[in-house]
Structure formats: structure tokens, C-alpha cells
């Protein structure tokens, strides 16, 4: 393990809780998340400590959970858990193309706090507001269904969520999207159980209306 760092994670959580709290976000201490409810879901900022064999860092993810999407998905998506239950999620380091951001050996606690605050004031809050629009999220998932999307990096979850979103928004290209995801799952190194769960979801969606 690396040497203990002077980076003060507790201080960061507390100061951000105050900052985000002024904007309506509630701190969930157990999950290290800040949540702002809206009709049909909540915006979420997740700040997790990552401990590697040499380097410790923070992993910051932000986005939106849509309750209808996730409650529909949960019985079907294998290995579904709270950690992967954000409908549209962006990872800050990837978004900013800086993999060394918030590494404890290099980062200053107070500068990191101000950096995070400024990022959300300038970009993050508006991006989360945009992701509240289910049609916008569906478009990000399905407009280019064969190309990876930054709002869902798990390709299996992308297939499951994408097809639910396509049904919810009555996308006229639903059949084409379904075939794209079906082909991906058939040709990916996954167990037949995943494919079976996907087909169960399709059967459910074919017999269920969201409107």
C-alpha cells in the first residue's frame, strides 16, 4: 500500500455537503452521494474513495436516476445494485480527460473542493438538468446504438436501459434498436443467462405500456 496521504476526504465531504446543500442536494452518508429529488427521480453526485495498491484517489460521478426506468430494469438486469442504478451517469475525470485528477498524492484538499464546486457551477448542474429530460437521455443512448456512450459505460446495462428508454419514449425505430442490442449481446462474451434476461425484458416491454 502507498503511504498515508494528507488529503482530507472528510473535510471534502463536509464542505461539499454544505455547498451542495445550498442548492437542495441532501447528503447520503452511507453511499457518499448527494441527491436532489425531482418529479420522477433524482439528480445525483457520487464521490467515492478508491484505494489502489499504490495510489489513492476520488472517483466522482454525476447524473440522473429515472425511477420508472430503474424500477422496470431491476428485475431483469443481472447484478443490478445501487452502485449501477444511475440512468445517465458521467464520470468527471473521463469527461475532463484527466485521469490523474484527485489523486491524493498530487491533489490539495482545498483546491480540489473549489475545483469541484466551480465545475458544477459552470457545467455540472446544467448537464444534470438536461439529463432530467427522458427524451434527451433516450437520444444519447439510442441515436447511435452501435457506438459506446459516455453516460453508460457498461455495455450490457446500456442495452437493457436503452431498450427500456426506447419503449418509454415510443421511439419509432424500436425494432432496429432492439436488433442492434440483441446482436451485441449475442456476440459478446457473456453467459446465456444475460441473453435470457434480455429476452424476458423484451417480452415484458411488448406487453406493457408506459403511457
Short mmCIF file of C-alpha atoms in Angstrom, two decimals:
data_model
loop_
_atom_site.label_atom_id
_atom_site.label_comp_id
_atom_site.label_asym_id
_atom_site.label_seq_id
_atom_site.Cartn_x
_atom_site.Cartn_y
_atom_site.Cartn_z
CA UNK A 1 0.00 0.00 0.00
CA UNK A 2 1.08 3.60 -0.57
CA UNK A 3 1.96 5.89 2.30
CA UNK A 4 -0.94 7.62 4.09
CA UNK A 5 -1.94 10.83 2.34
CA UNK A 6 -2.59 14.25 3.86
CA UNK A 7 -5.61 14.61 1.58
CA UNK A 8 -8.57 15.18 3.92
CA UNK A 9 -11.54 13.27 2.49
CA UNK A 10 -13.77 14.00 5.49
CA UNK A 11 -13.20 17.73 5.09
CA UNK A 12 -14.05 17.47 1.40
CA UNK A 13 -17.31 15.61 2.07
CA UNK A 14 -18.38 18.09 4.75
CA UNK A 15 -17.64 21.24 2.76
CA UNK A 16 -19.30 19.86 -0.35
CA UNK A 17 -22.33 18.81 1.71
CA UNK A 18 -22.72 22.45 2.73
CA UNK A 19 -22.18 23.73 -0.82
CA UNK A 20 -24.50 21.22 -2.49
CA UNK A 21 -26.99 21.61 0.35
CA UNK A 22 -27.44 25.29 -0.56
CA UNK A 23 -28.68 24.03 -3.92
CA UNK A 24 -31.09 21.49 -2.45
CA UNK A 25 -28.89 18.37 -2.51
CA UNK A 26 -29.09 16.06 0.51
CA UNK A 27 -26.00 14.11 1.58
CA UNK A 28 -26.43 10.35 1.88
CA UNK A 29 -23.52 9.49 4.18
CA UNK A 30 -23.88 5.73 3.71
CA UNK A 31 -23.50 5.92 -0.06
CA UNK A 32 -21.32 9.07 -0.17
CA UNK A 33 -23.83 10.63 -2.54
CA UNK A 34 -25.56 13.98 -2.79
CA UNK A 35 -29.13 13.80 -4.14
CA UNK A 36 -31.63 16.36 -5.39
CA UNK A 37 -35.12 14.90 -5.97
CA UNK A 38 -37.30 15.87 -8.93
CA UNK A 39 -40.62 14.55 -10.19
CA UNK A 40 -39.79 11.01 -11.31
CA UNK A 41 -36.29 10.60 -9.93
CA UNK A 42 -33.29 12.44 -8.55
CA UNK A 43 -30.08 14.12 -9.61
CA UNK A 44 -27.05 12.54 -8.00
CA UNK A 45 -23.41 13.40 -7.37
CA UNK A 46 -21.42 10.39 -6.16
CA UNK A 47 -17.94 10.86 -4.67
CA UNK A 48 -16.21 7.58 -3.86
CA UNK A 49 -12.79 6.93 -2.39
CA UNK A 50 -10.74 4.50 -4.47
CA UNK A 51 -7.80 2.71 -2.91
CA UNK A 52 -5.29 1.19 -5.28
CA UNK A 53 -2.11 -0.76 -4.49
CA UNK A 54 -0.04 2.41 -4.92
CA UNK A 55 -2.30 5.41 -5.46
CA UNK A 56 -5.49 6.52 -3.69
CA UNK A 57 -7.94 8.87 -5.39
CA UNK A 58 -11.53 10.07 -5.66
CA UNK A 59 -13.95 8.86 -8.30
CA UNK A 60 -16.65 11.46 -8.99
CA UNK A 61 -19.75 10.50 -10.94
CA UNK A 62 -22.78 12.69 -11.56
CA UNK A 63 -26.04 12.23 -13.38
CA UNK A 64 -29.70 11.36 -13.04
CA UNK A 65 -31.74 8.39 -11.86
CA UNK A 66 -35.14 7.94 -13.52
CA UNK A 67 -37.34 5.86 -11.21
CA UNK A 68 -39.54 4.34 -13.92
CA UNK A 69 -36.53 3.24 -15.97
CA UNK A 70 -34.74 1.75 -12.98
CA UNK A 71 -37.77 0.03 -11.42
CA UNK A 72 -38.53 -1.53 -14.82
CA UNK A 73 -34.92 -2.60 -15.25
CA UNK A 74 -34.19 -4.00 -11.80
CA UNK A 75 -35.92 -7.42 -12.12
CA UNK A 76 -34.17 -8.12 -15.42
CA UNK A 77 -30.65 -6.66 -15.42
CA UNK A 78 -28.19 -9.19 -13.91
CA UNK A 79 -26.14 -7.97 -10.93
CA UNK A 80 -28.26 -4.85 -10.54
CA UNK A 81 -27.18 -2.84 -7.48
CA UNK A 82 -27.34 0.72 -6.11
CA UNK A 83 -23.85 1.38 -7.47
CA UNK A 84 -25.04 0.96 -11.06
CA UNK A 85 -28.55 2.39 -10.71
CA UNK A 86 -27.93 5.84 -12.21
CA UNK A 87 -29.84 6.01 -15.50
CA UNK A 88 -27.45 8.52 -17.08
CA UNK A 89 -24.06 8.93 -15.39
CA UNK A 90 -20.92 10.83 -16.30
CA UNK A 91 -17.52 10.30 -14.71
CA UNK A 92 -15.85 13.65 -14.09
CA UNK A 93 -12.27 12.54 -14.75
CA UNK A 94 -13.26 10.98 -18.07
CA UNK A 95 -15.38 13.98 -19.05
CA UNK A 96 -12.44 16.30 -18.37
CA UNK A 97 -9.97 13.82 -19.90
CA UNK A 98 -7.74 13.94 -16.82
CA UNK A 99 -7.12 10.51 -15.30
CA UNK A 100 -4.79 11.97 -12.63
CA UNK A 101 -7.43 14.33 -11.25
CA UNK A 102 -7.98 13.95 -7.48
CA UNK A 103 -5.08 11.57 -6.86
CA UNK A 104 -4.34 12.05 -3.17
CA UNK A 105 -0.56 12.31 -3.55
CA UNK A 106 -0.90 15.15 -6.05
CA UNK A 107 -4.12 16.88 -5.02
CA UNK A 108 -4.62 19.62 -2.46
CA UNK A 109 -7.80 19.23 -0.42
CA UNK A 110 -8.99 22.84 -0.53
CA UNK A 111 -8.09 23.31 -4.20
CA UNK A 112 -9.95 20.09 -5.03
CA UNK A 113 -13.04 21.31 -3.18
CA UNK A 114 -13.03 24.62 -5.07
CA UNK A 115 -12.37 22.82 -8.36
CA UNK A 116 -15.41 20.56 -7.84
CA UNK A 117 -17.63 23.50 -6.82
CA UNK A 118 -16.58 25.50 -9.87
CA UNK A 119 -17.09 22.55 -12.22
CA UNK A 120 -20.67 22.09 -11.11
CA UNK A 121 -21.41 25.81 -11.20
CA UNK A 122 -20.07 26.10 -14.74
CA UNK A 123 -21.13 22.77 -16.26
CA UNK A 124 -22.32 20.00 -13.97
CA UNK A 125 -25.60 21.43 -12.68
CA UNK A 126 -26.81 22.31 -16.18
CA UNK A 127 -25.80 18.90 -17.51
CA UNK A 128 -27.82 17.18 -14.79
CA UNK A 129 -30.81 19.43 -15.50
CA UNK A 130 -30.59 18.42 -19.17
CA UNK A 131 -30.48 14.73 -18.21
CA UNK A 132 -33.85 15.06 -16.44
CA UNK A 133 -35.40 15.07 -19.94
CA UNK A 134 -36.14 11.41 -20.74
CA UNK A 135 -36.18 12.09 -24.49
CA UNK A 136 -32.72 13.66 -24.30
CA UNK A 137 -31.39 10.65 -22.37
CA UNK A 138 -33.03 8.22 -24.81
CA UNK A 139 -31.37 10.04 -27.69
CA UNK A 140 -27.95 9.79 -26.03
CA UNK A 141 -28.47 6.04 -25.56
CA UNK A 142 -30.01 5.13 -28.89
CA UNK A 143 -29.30 7.65 -31.65
CA UNK A 144 -26.05 5.79 -32.35
CA UNK A 145 -26.77 2.45 -30.71
CA UNK A 146 -23.66 0.76 -32.12
CA UNK A 147 -21.29 3.37 -30.66
CA UNK A 148 -20.32 3.43 -26.94
CA UNK A 149 -21.90 6.22 -24.92
CA UNK A 150 -20.25 8.09 -22.06
CA UNK A 151 -23.45 8.15 -19.97
CA UNK A 152 -23.43 4.33 -19.58
CA UNK A 153 -20.05 2.65 -19.93
CA UNK A 154 -21.34 -0.84 -19.06
CA UNK A 155 -22.32 -2.21 -22.48
CA UNK A 156 -24.75 -4.77 -21.03
CA UNK A 157 -26.57 -2.19 -18.91
CA UNK A 158 -26.60 0.10 -21.95
CA UNK A 159 -28.54 -2.49 -23.94
CA UNK A 160 -31.07 -3.04 -21.16
CA UNK A 161 -31.57 0.63 -20.35
CA UNK A 162 -31.56 1.68 -23.98
CA UNK A 163 -34.40 -0.63 -24.93
CA UNK A 164 -36.47 0.43 -21.90
CA UNK A 165 -35.93 4.08 -22.84
CA UNK A 166 -36.88 3.40 -26.45
CA UNK A 167 -40.17 1.83 -25.32
CA UNK A 168 -40.88 4.62 -22.81
CA UNK A 169 -40.45 7.31 -25.47
CA UNK A 170 -42.22 5.32 -28.21
CA UNK A 171 -39.17 5.53 -30.45
CA UNK A 172 -40.36 4.56 -33.97
CA UNK A 173 -37.01 2.79 -34.53
CA UNK A 174 -37.60 0.48 -31.57
CA UNK A 175 -37.25 -2.70 -33.63
CA UNK A 176 -33.95 -1.56 -35.16
CA UNK A 177 -32.60 -0.61 -31.74
CA UNK A 178 -33.70 -3.96 -30.34
CA UNK A 179 -31.92 -5.81 -33.15
CA UNK A 180 -28.72 -3.80 -32.54
CA UNK A 181 -28.70 -4.64 -28.83
CA UNK A 182 -29.67 -8.24 -29.50
CA UNK A 183 -26.75 -8.62 -31.90
CA UNK A 184 -24.37 -7.07 -29.35
CA UNK A 185 -25.46 -9.44 -26.59
CA UNK A 186 -25.34 -12.48 -28.87
CA UNK A 187 -21.77 -11.68 -29.91
CA UNK A 188 -20.35 -10.57 -26.58
CA UNK A 189 -18.52 -12.96 -24.21
CA UNK A 190 -21.38 -13.21 -21.75
CA UNK A 191 -23.32 -16.05 -20.26
CA UNK A 192 -26.54 -17.21 -21.88
CA UNK A 193 -28.20 -16.06 -18.69
CA UNK A 194 -27.71 -12.40 -19.72
CA UNK A 195 -29.30 -13.07 -23.10
CA UNK A 196 -32.19 -14.87 -21.39
CA UNK A 197 -32.77 -11.92 -19.06
CA UNK A 198 -32.77 -9.52 -22.02
CA UNK A 199 -35.36 -11.58 -23.90
CA UNK A 200 -37.53 -11.68 -20.77
CA UNK A 201 -37.32 -7.89 -20.65
CA UNK A 202 -38.34 -7.66 -24.32
CA UNK A 203 -41.34 -9.91 -23.66
CA UNK A 204 -42.32 -7.73 -20.74
CA UNK A 205 -41.96 -4.49 -22.73
CA UNK A 206 -44.00 -5.88 -25.61
CA UNK A 207 -46.91 -6.46 -23.27
CA UNK A 208 -46.65 -3.30 -21.24
CA UNK A 209 -47.45 0.35 -21.95
CA UNK A 210 -45.85 3.26 -20.13
CA UNK A 211 -48.50 5.78 -21.23
#
